[in-house]
PDB file of C-alpha atoms in Angstrom:
ATOM      1  CA  UNK J   1     123.086 196.373 -31.144  1.00 54.00           C
ATOM      2  CA  UNK J   2     125.840 196.043 -28.580  1.00 53.00           C
ATOM      3  CA  UNK J   3     126.383 197.352 -25.048  1.00 57.00           C
ATOM      4  CA  UNK J   4     129.996 198.085 -24.161  1.00 56.00           C
ATOM      5  CA  UNK J   5     131.662 198.476 -20.783  1.00 55.00           C
ATOM      6  CA  UNK J   6     134.092 201.229 -19.802  1.00 52.00           C
ATOM      7  CA  UNK J   7     136.940 199.422 -21.582  1.00 56.00           C
ATOM      8  CA  UNK J   8     134.836 199.373 -24.762  1.00 56.00           C
ATOM      9  CA  UNK J   9     134.478 195.616 -24.741  1.00 61.00           C
ATOM     10  CA  UNK J  10     131.165 194.231 -25.919  1.00 70.00           C
ATOM     11  CA  UNK J  11     129.315 192.808 -22.911  1.00 83.00           C
ATOM     12  CA  UNK J  12     125.938 192.136 -24.514  1.00 88.00           C
ATOM     13  CA  UNK J  13     124.666 191.545 -27.987  1.00 91.00           C
ATOM     14  CA  UNK J  14     121.052 191.337 -29.111  1.00 95.00           C
ATOM     15  CA  UNK J  15     119.526 188.730 -31.417  1.00 97.00           C
ATOM     16  CA  UNK J  16     116.390 190.046 -33.160  1.00 98.00           C
ATOM     17  CA  UNK J  17     113.360 187.730 -33.234  1.00 98.00           C
ATOM     18  CA  UNK J  18     109.675 187.778 -34.121  1.00 98.00           C
ATOM     19  CA  UNK J  19     106.856 186.769 -31.795  1.00 98.00           C
ATOM     20  CA  UNK J  20     104.806 183.970 -33.376  1.00 98.00           C
ATOM     21  CA  UNK J  21     102.458 183.237 -30.423  1.00 98.00           C
ATOM     22  CA  UNK J  22     101.560 185.257 -27.337  1.00 97.00           C
ATOM     23  CA  UNK J  23      99.217 185.016 -24.330  1.00 96.00           C
ATOM     24  CA  UNK J  24      98.278 187.882 -21.998  1.00 93.00           C
ATOM     25  CA  UNK J  25      95.158 186.643 -20.222  1.00 92.00           C
ATOM     26  CA  UNK J  26      96.600 183.872 -18.038  1.00 94.00           C
ATOM     27  CA  UNK J  27      98.448 183.752 -14.717  1.00 94.00           C
ATOM     28  CA  UNK J  28     101.490 182.215 -16.446  1.00 96.00           C
ATOM     29  CA  UNK J  29     101.719 184.045 -19.764  1.00 97.00           C
ATOM     30  CA  UNK J  30     104.310 183.059 -22.358  1.00 98.00           C
ATOM     31  CA  UNK J  31     105.199 183.946 -25.917  1.00 98.00           C
ATOM     32  CA  UNK J  32     107.037 182.004 -28.595  1.00 98.00           C
ATOM     33  CA  UNK J  33     109.772 183.499 -30.764  1.00 98.00           C
ATOM     34  CA  UNK J  34     111.189 182.309 -34.075  1.00 98.00           C
ATOM     35  CA  UNK J  35     114.752 181.771 -32.815  1.00 98.00           C
ATOM     36  CA  UNK J  36     116.203 178.715 -31.077  1.00 98.00           C
ATOM     37  CA  UNK J  37     119.331 176.583 -30.604  1.00 98.00           C
ATOM     38  CA  UNK J  38     120.300 176.917 -34.272  1.00 98.00           C
ATOM     39  CA  UNK J  39     120.470 180.692 -33.815  1.00 97.00           C
ATOM     40  CA  UNK J  40     122.450 180.526 -30.533  1.00 96.00           C
ATOM     41  CA  UNK J  41     119.536 180.927 -28.117  1.00 97.00           C
ATOM     42  CA  UNK J  42     119.771 179.142 -24.750  1.00 96.00           C
ATOM     43  CA  UNK J  43     117.594 178.874 -21.673  1.00 96.00           C
ATOM     44  CA  UNK J  44     117.730 181.800 -19.196  1.00 94.00           C
ATOM     45  CA  UNK J  45     118.481 184.537 -21.710  1.00 96.00           C
ATOM     46  CA  UNK J  46     116.699 187.845 -21.195  1.00 97.00           C
ATOM     47  CA  UNK J  47     114.307 189.126 -23.856  1.00 98.00           C
ATOM     48  CA  UNK J  48     113.616 192.808 -24.595  1.00 98.00           C
ATOM     49  CA  UNK J  49     110.896 194.543 -26.565  1.00 98.00           C
ATOM     50  CA  UNK J  50     111.732 197.787 -28.373  1.00 97.00           C
ATOM     51  CA  UNK J  51     110.437 199.564 -25.218  1.00 97.00           C
ATOM     52  CA  UNK J  52     112.092 197.498 -22.475  1.00 97.00           C
ATOM     53  CA  UNK J  53     111.973 194.170 -20.591  1.00 98.00           C
ATOM     54  CA  UNK J  54     109.665 191.506 -22.083  1.00 98.00           C
ATOM     55  CA  UNK J  55     110.684 188.196 -20.456  1.00 98.00           C
ATOM     56  CA  UNK J  56     113.140 185.308 -20.081  1.00 98.00           C
ATOM     57  CA  UNK J  57     113.726 182.290 -22.337  1.00 98.00           C
ATOM     58  CA  UNK J  58     112.506 179.140 -20.542  1.00 98.00           C
ATOM     59  CA  UNK J  59     112.448 176.470 -23.265  1.00 98.00           C
ATOM     60  CA  UNK J  60     114.481 176.177 -26.454  1.00 98.00           C
ATOM     61  CA  UNK J  61     113.832 174.151 -29.608  1.00 98.00           C
ATOM     62  CA  UNK J  62     115.949 174.078 -32.745  1.00 98.00           C
ATOM     63  CA  UNK J  63     114.299 177.108 -34.360  1.00 98.00           C
ATOM     64  CA  UNK J  64     111.795 178.379 -31.775  1.00 98.00           C
ATOM     65  CA  UNK J  65     111.878 179.286 -28.082  1.00 98.00           C
ATOM     66  CA  UNK J  66     109.288 179.772 -25.352  1.00 98.00           C
ATOM     67  CA  UNK J  67     109.670 182.968 -23.336  1.00 98.00           C
ATOM     68  CA  UNK J  68     108.189 183.489 -19.872  1.00 98.00           C
ATOM     69  CA  UNK J  69     106.501 186.862 -20.177  1.00 98.00           C
ATOM     70  CA  UNK J  70     106.925 189.663 -17.668  1.00 97.00           C
ATOM     71  CA  UNK J  71     103.164 189.034 -17.261  1.00 97.00           C
ATOM     72  CA  UNK J  72     103.782 185.672 -15.568  1.00 97.00           C
ATOM     73  CA  UNK J  73     103.405 184.951 -11.847  1.00 95.00           C
ATOM     74  CA  UNK J  74     106.732 183.068 -11.910  1.00 96.00           C
ATOM     75  CA  UNK J  75     108.642 186.039 -13.364  1.00 95.00           C
ATOM     76  CA  UNK J  76     110.409 188.119 -10.753  1.00 91.00           C
ATOM     77  CA  UNK J  77     112.825 191.031 -11.123  1.00 93.00           C
ATOM     78  CA  UNK J  78     114.764 193.157  -8.663  1.00 92.00           C
ATOM     79  CA  UNK J  79     113.647 196.748  -9.366  1.00 94.00           C
ATOM     80  CA  UNK J  80     115.857 199.802  -9.670  1.00 96.00           C
ATOM     81  CA  UNK J  81     113.989 203.061  -9.050  1.00 97.00           C
ATOM     82  CA  UNK J  82     115.715 206.471  -9.112  1.00 94.00           C
ATOM     83  CA  UNK J  83     119.159 204.802  -9.187  1.00 93.00           C
ATOM     84  CA  UNK J  84     118.425 202.730  -6.078  1.00 94.00           C
ATOM     85  CA  UNK J  85     118.209 198.960  -6.308  1.00 93.00           C
ATOM     86  CA  UNK J  86     115.520 197.489  -4.072  1.00 92.00           C
ATOM     87  CA  UNK J  87     115.603 193.832  -3.089  1.00 90.00           C
ATOM     88  CA  UNK J  88     111.810 193.636  -3.070  1.00 91.00           C
ATOM     89  CA  UNK J  89     110.666 191.601  -6.059  1.00 92.00           C
ATOM     90  CA  UNK J  90     108.678 193.114  -8.882  1.00 94.00           C
ATOM     91  CA  UNK J  91     105.917 190.577  -9.600  1.00 95.00           C
ATOM     92  CA  UNK J  92     103.016 190.139 -11.991  1.00 96.00           C
ATOM     93  CA  UNK J  93      99.626 190.872 -10.404  1.00 88.00           C
ATOM     94  CA  UNK J  94      97.459 188.259 -12.123  1.00 86.00           C
ATOM     95  CA  UNK J  95      94.255 189.811 -10.758  1.00 85.00           C
ATOM     96  CA  UNK J  96      94.847 192.931 -12.892  1.00 83.00           C
ATOM     97  CA  UNK J  97      95.899 192.340 -16.502  1.00 80.00           C
ATOM     98  CA  UNK J  98      99.116 194.122 -17.407  1.00 86.00           C
ATOM     99  CA  UNK J  99      99.927 195.233 -13.869  1.00 94.00           C
ATOM    100  CA  UNK J 100     103.005 194.524 -11.799  1.00 96.00           C
ATOM    101  CA  UNK J 101     103.431 195.068  -8.069  1.00 96.00           C
ATOM    102  CA  UNK J 102     106.225 195.739  -5.602  1.00 96.00           C
ATOM    103  CA  UNK J 103     105.560 195.153  -1.911  1.00 94.00           C
ATOM    104  CA  UNK J 104     107.561 196.209   1.117  1.00 92.00           C
ATOM    105  CA  UNK J 105     109.492 199.338   0.110  1.00 94.00           C
ATOM    106  CA  UNK J 106     109.585 201.730   3.071  1.00 94.00           C
ATOM    107  CA  UNK J 107     107.376 204.831   2.847  1.00 92.00           C
ATOM    108  CA  UNK J 108     110.420 206.944   3.762  1.00 92.00           C
ATOM    109  CA  UNK J 109     111.863 206.305   0.279  1.00 93.00           C
ATOM    110  CA  UNK J 110     111.420 209.204  -2.118  1.00 93.00           C
ATOM    111  CA  UNK J 111     109.166 207.620  -4.729  1.00 96.00           C
ATOM    112  CA  UNK J 112     106.354 209.131  -6.759  1.00 96.00           C
ATOM    113  CA  UNK J 113     103.844 208.158  -9.400  1.00 97.00           C
ATOM    114  CA  UNK J 114     105.464 208.414 -12.822  1.00 97.00           C
ATOM    115  CA  UNK J 115     108.873 207.151 -11.676  1.00 98.00           C
ATOM    116  CA  UNK J 116     110.416 204.613 -14.056  1.00 97.00           C
ATOM    117  CA  UNK J 117     111.276 201.144 -12.793  1.00 97.00           C
ATOM    118  CA  UNK J 118     114.436 199.783 -14.473  1.00 97.00           C
ATOM    119  CA  UNK J 119     116.687 196.755 -14.332  1.00 95.00           C
ATOM    120  CA  UNK J 120     119.515 196.873 -11.827  1.00 89.00           C
ATOM    121  CA  UNK J 121     123.109 195.703 -11.775  1.00 86.00           C
ATOM    122  CA  UNK J 122     122.378 192.395 -10.025  1.00 82.00           C
ATOM    123  CA  UNK J 123     120.908 190.655 -13.079  1.00 81.00           C
ATOM    124  CA  UNK J 124     123.034 188.763 -15.551  1.00 81.00           C
ATOM    125  CA  UNK J 125     120.018 188.410 -17.845  1.00 90.00           C
ATOM    126  CA  UNK J 126     119.652 192.091 -18.717  1.00 93.00           C
ATOM    127  CA  UNK J 127     121.963 195.079 -18.962  1.00 92.00           C
ATOM    128  CA  UNK J 128     121.440 197.600 -16.158  1.00 91.00           C
ATOM    129  CA  UNK J 129     119.064 200.531 -16.641  1.00 94.00           C
ATOM    130  CA  UNK J 130     116.611 198.900 -19.084  1.00 96.00           C
ATOM    131  CA  UNK J 131     113.045 200.214 -18.571  1.00 97.00           C
ATOM    132  CA  UNK J 132     110.586 197.743 -17.014  1.00 97.00           C
ATOM    133  CA  UNK J 133     107.598 199.946 -16.226  1.00 97.00           C
ATOM    134  CA  UNK J 134     106.211 203.096 -14.664  1.00 98.00           C
ATOM    135  CA  UNK J 135     104.825 203.546 -11.163  1.00 98.00           C
ATOM    136  CA  UNK J 136     101.099 204.251 -11.495  1.00 97.00           C
ATOM    137  CA  UNK J 137     100.065 204.086  -7.847  1.00 96.00           C
ATOM    138  CA  UNK J 138     101.685 204.185  -4.407  1.00 95.00           C
ATOM    139  CA  UNK J 139      99.247 202.605  -1.965  1.00 92.00           C
ATOM    140  CA  UNK J 140      99.727 202.822   1.776  1.00 88.00           C
ATOM    141  CA  UNK J 141      97.906 201.585   4.837  1.00 80.00           C
ATOM    142  CA  UNK J 142      97.925 203.845   7.911  1.00 84.00           C
ATOM    143  CA  UNK J 143      99.116 200.956  10.072  1.00 89.00           C
ATOM    144  CA  UNK J 144     102.024 200.059   7.758  1.00 90.00           C
ATOM    145  CA  UNK J 145     105.351 201.717   7.061  1.00 93.00           C
ATOM    146  CA  UNK J 146     105.554 200.112   3.595  1.00 94.00           C
ATOM    147  CA  UNK J 147     104.263 200.906   0.126  1.00 94.00           C
ATOM    148  CA  UNK J 148     102.238 198.609  -2.079  1.00 94.00           C
ATOM    149  CA  UNK J 149     103.326 199.851  -5.491  1.00 96.00           C
ATOM    150  CA  UNK J 150     101.481 199.320  -8.780  1.00 97.00           C
ATOM    151  CA  UNK J 151     103.587 199.376 -11.938  1.00 97.00           C
ATOM    152  CA  UNK J 152     102.423 199.466 -15.566  1.00 97.00           C
ATOM    153  CA  UNK J 153     104.810 197.507 -17.813  1.00 97.00           C
ATOM    154  CA  UNK J 154     106.608 199.598 -20.421  1.00 97.00           C
ATOM    155  CA  UNK J 155     106.169 196.797 -22.984  1.00 97.00           C
ATOM    156  CA  UNK J 156     102.793 196.649 -24.723  1.00 96.00           C
ATOM    157  CA  UNK J 157     102.204 192.893 -24.665  1.00 96.00           C
ATOM    158  CA  UNK J 158      98.958 193.180 -26.643  1.00 95.00           C
ATOM    159  CA  UNK J 159     100.853 194.289 -29.754  1.00 96.00           C
ATOM    160  CA  UNK J 160     104.193 192.527 -29.150  1.00 97.00           C
ATOM    161  CA  UNK J 161     105.671 191.557 -32.538  1.00 98.00           C
ATOM    162  CA  UNK J 162     109.437 192.057 -32.423  1.00 98.00           C
ATOM    163  CA  UNK J 163     111.844 191.308 -29.584  1.00 98.00           C
ATOM    164  CA  UNK J 164     115.572 191.036 -28.938  1.00 98.00           C
ATOM    165  CA  UNK J 165     117.194 188.143 -27.086  1.00 98.00           C
ATOM    166  CA  UNK J 166     120.012 189.347 -24.806  1.00 96.00           C
ATOM    167  CA  UNK J 167     123.285 187.465 -25.112  1.00 94.00           C
ATOM    168  CA  UNK J 168     125.556 188.137 -22.109  1.00 85.00           C
ATOM    169  CA  UNK J 169     129.028 187.406 -23.494  1.00 82.00           C
ATOM    170  CA  UNK J 170     130.560 187.298 -20.004  1.00 72.00           C
ATOM    171  CA  UNK J 171     127.907 185.056 -18.399  1.00 69.00           C
ATOM    172  CA  UNK J 172     129.973 181.848 -18.430  1.00 71.00           C
ATOM    173  CA  UNK J 173     132.946 183.537 -16.745  1.00 69.00           C
ATOM    174  CA  UNK J 174     130.715 185.340 -14.238  1.00 64.00           C
ATOM    175  CA  UNK J 175     128.885 182.097 -13.396  1.00 64.00           C
ATOM    176  CA  UNK J 176     132.239 180.431 -12.779  1.00 74.00           C
ATOM    177  CA  UNK J 177     133.382 183.233 -10.474  1.00 68.00           C
ATOM    178  CA  UNK J 178     130.110 183.104  -8.541  1.00 70.00           C
ATOM    179  CA  UNK J 179     130.086 179.324  -8.128  1.00 79.00           C
ATOM    180  CA  UNK J 180     131.089 177.737  -4.818  1.00 68.00           C
ATOM    181  CA  UNK J 181     133.673 175.448  -6.353  1.00 55.00           C
TER     182      UNK J 181
END
């Protein structure tokens, strides 16, 4: 699978992998995949399930890699909802299994339950517009002008078997352009 830009150049490729170990009941959940350095996997590569975002590679061995799950308190994403990128982090709510939260989006924004949360254009780990989850609840306090948003992940981590590691073919050049040197 490849994602091409407007000039039909391949920007991303996907490396299929199988999940060999997975946790979902901890604050810092991880899963292990059967691909590593020998298959071109490196640290900080995004990982997708067939449904959407699953995690980020954090440790790489020769033939296996550890992936920080979306269900990990250290995992943070910038959400895109209804084609608007919000710079309020999407985080794992460890007190509710398989629930993510977004705090601090103004109540004046036109959001509703059922809206899909997607990846935005600011990530070099994932292509833009990949599903992350669905808004299940918009909580408000009368004294606050901000939402507390509950999001159900699109990926079913309880039955996660197959994933795809995202290879950003332009990452090295983009990193160089973004560096201060």
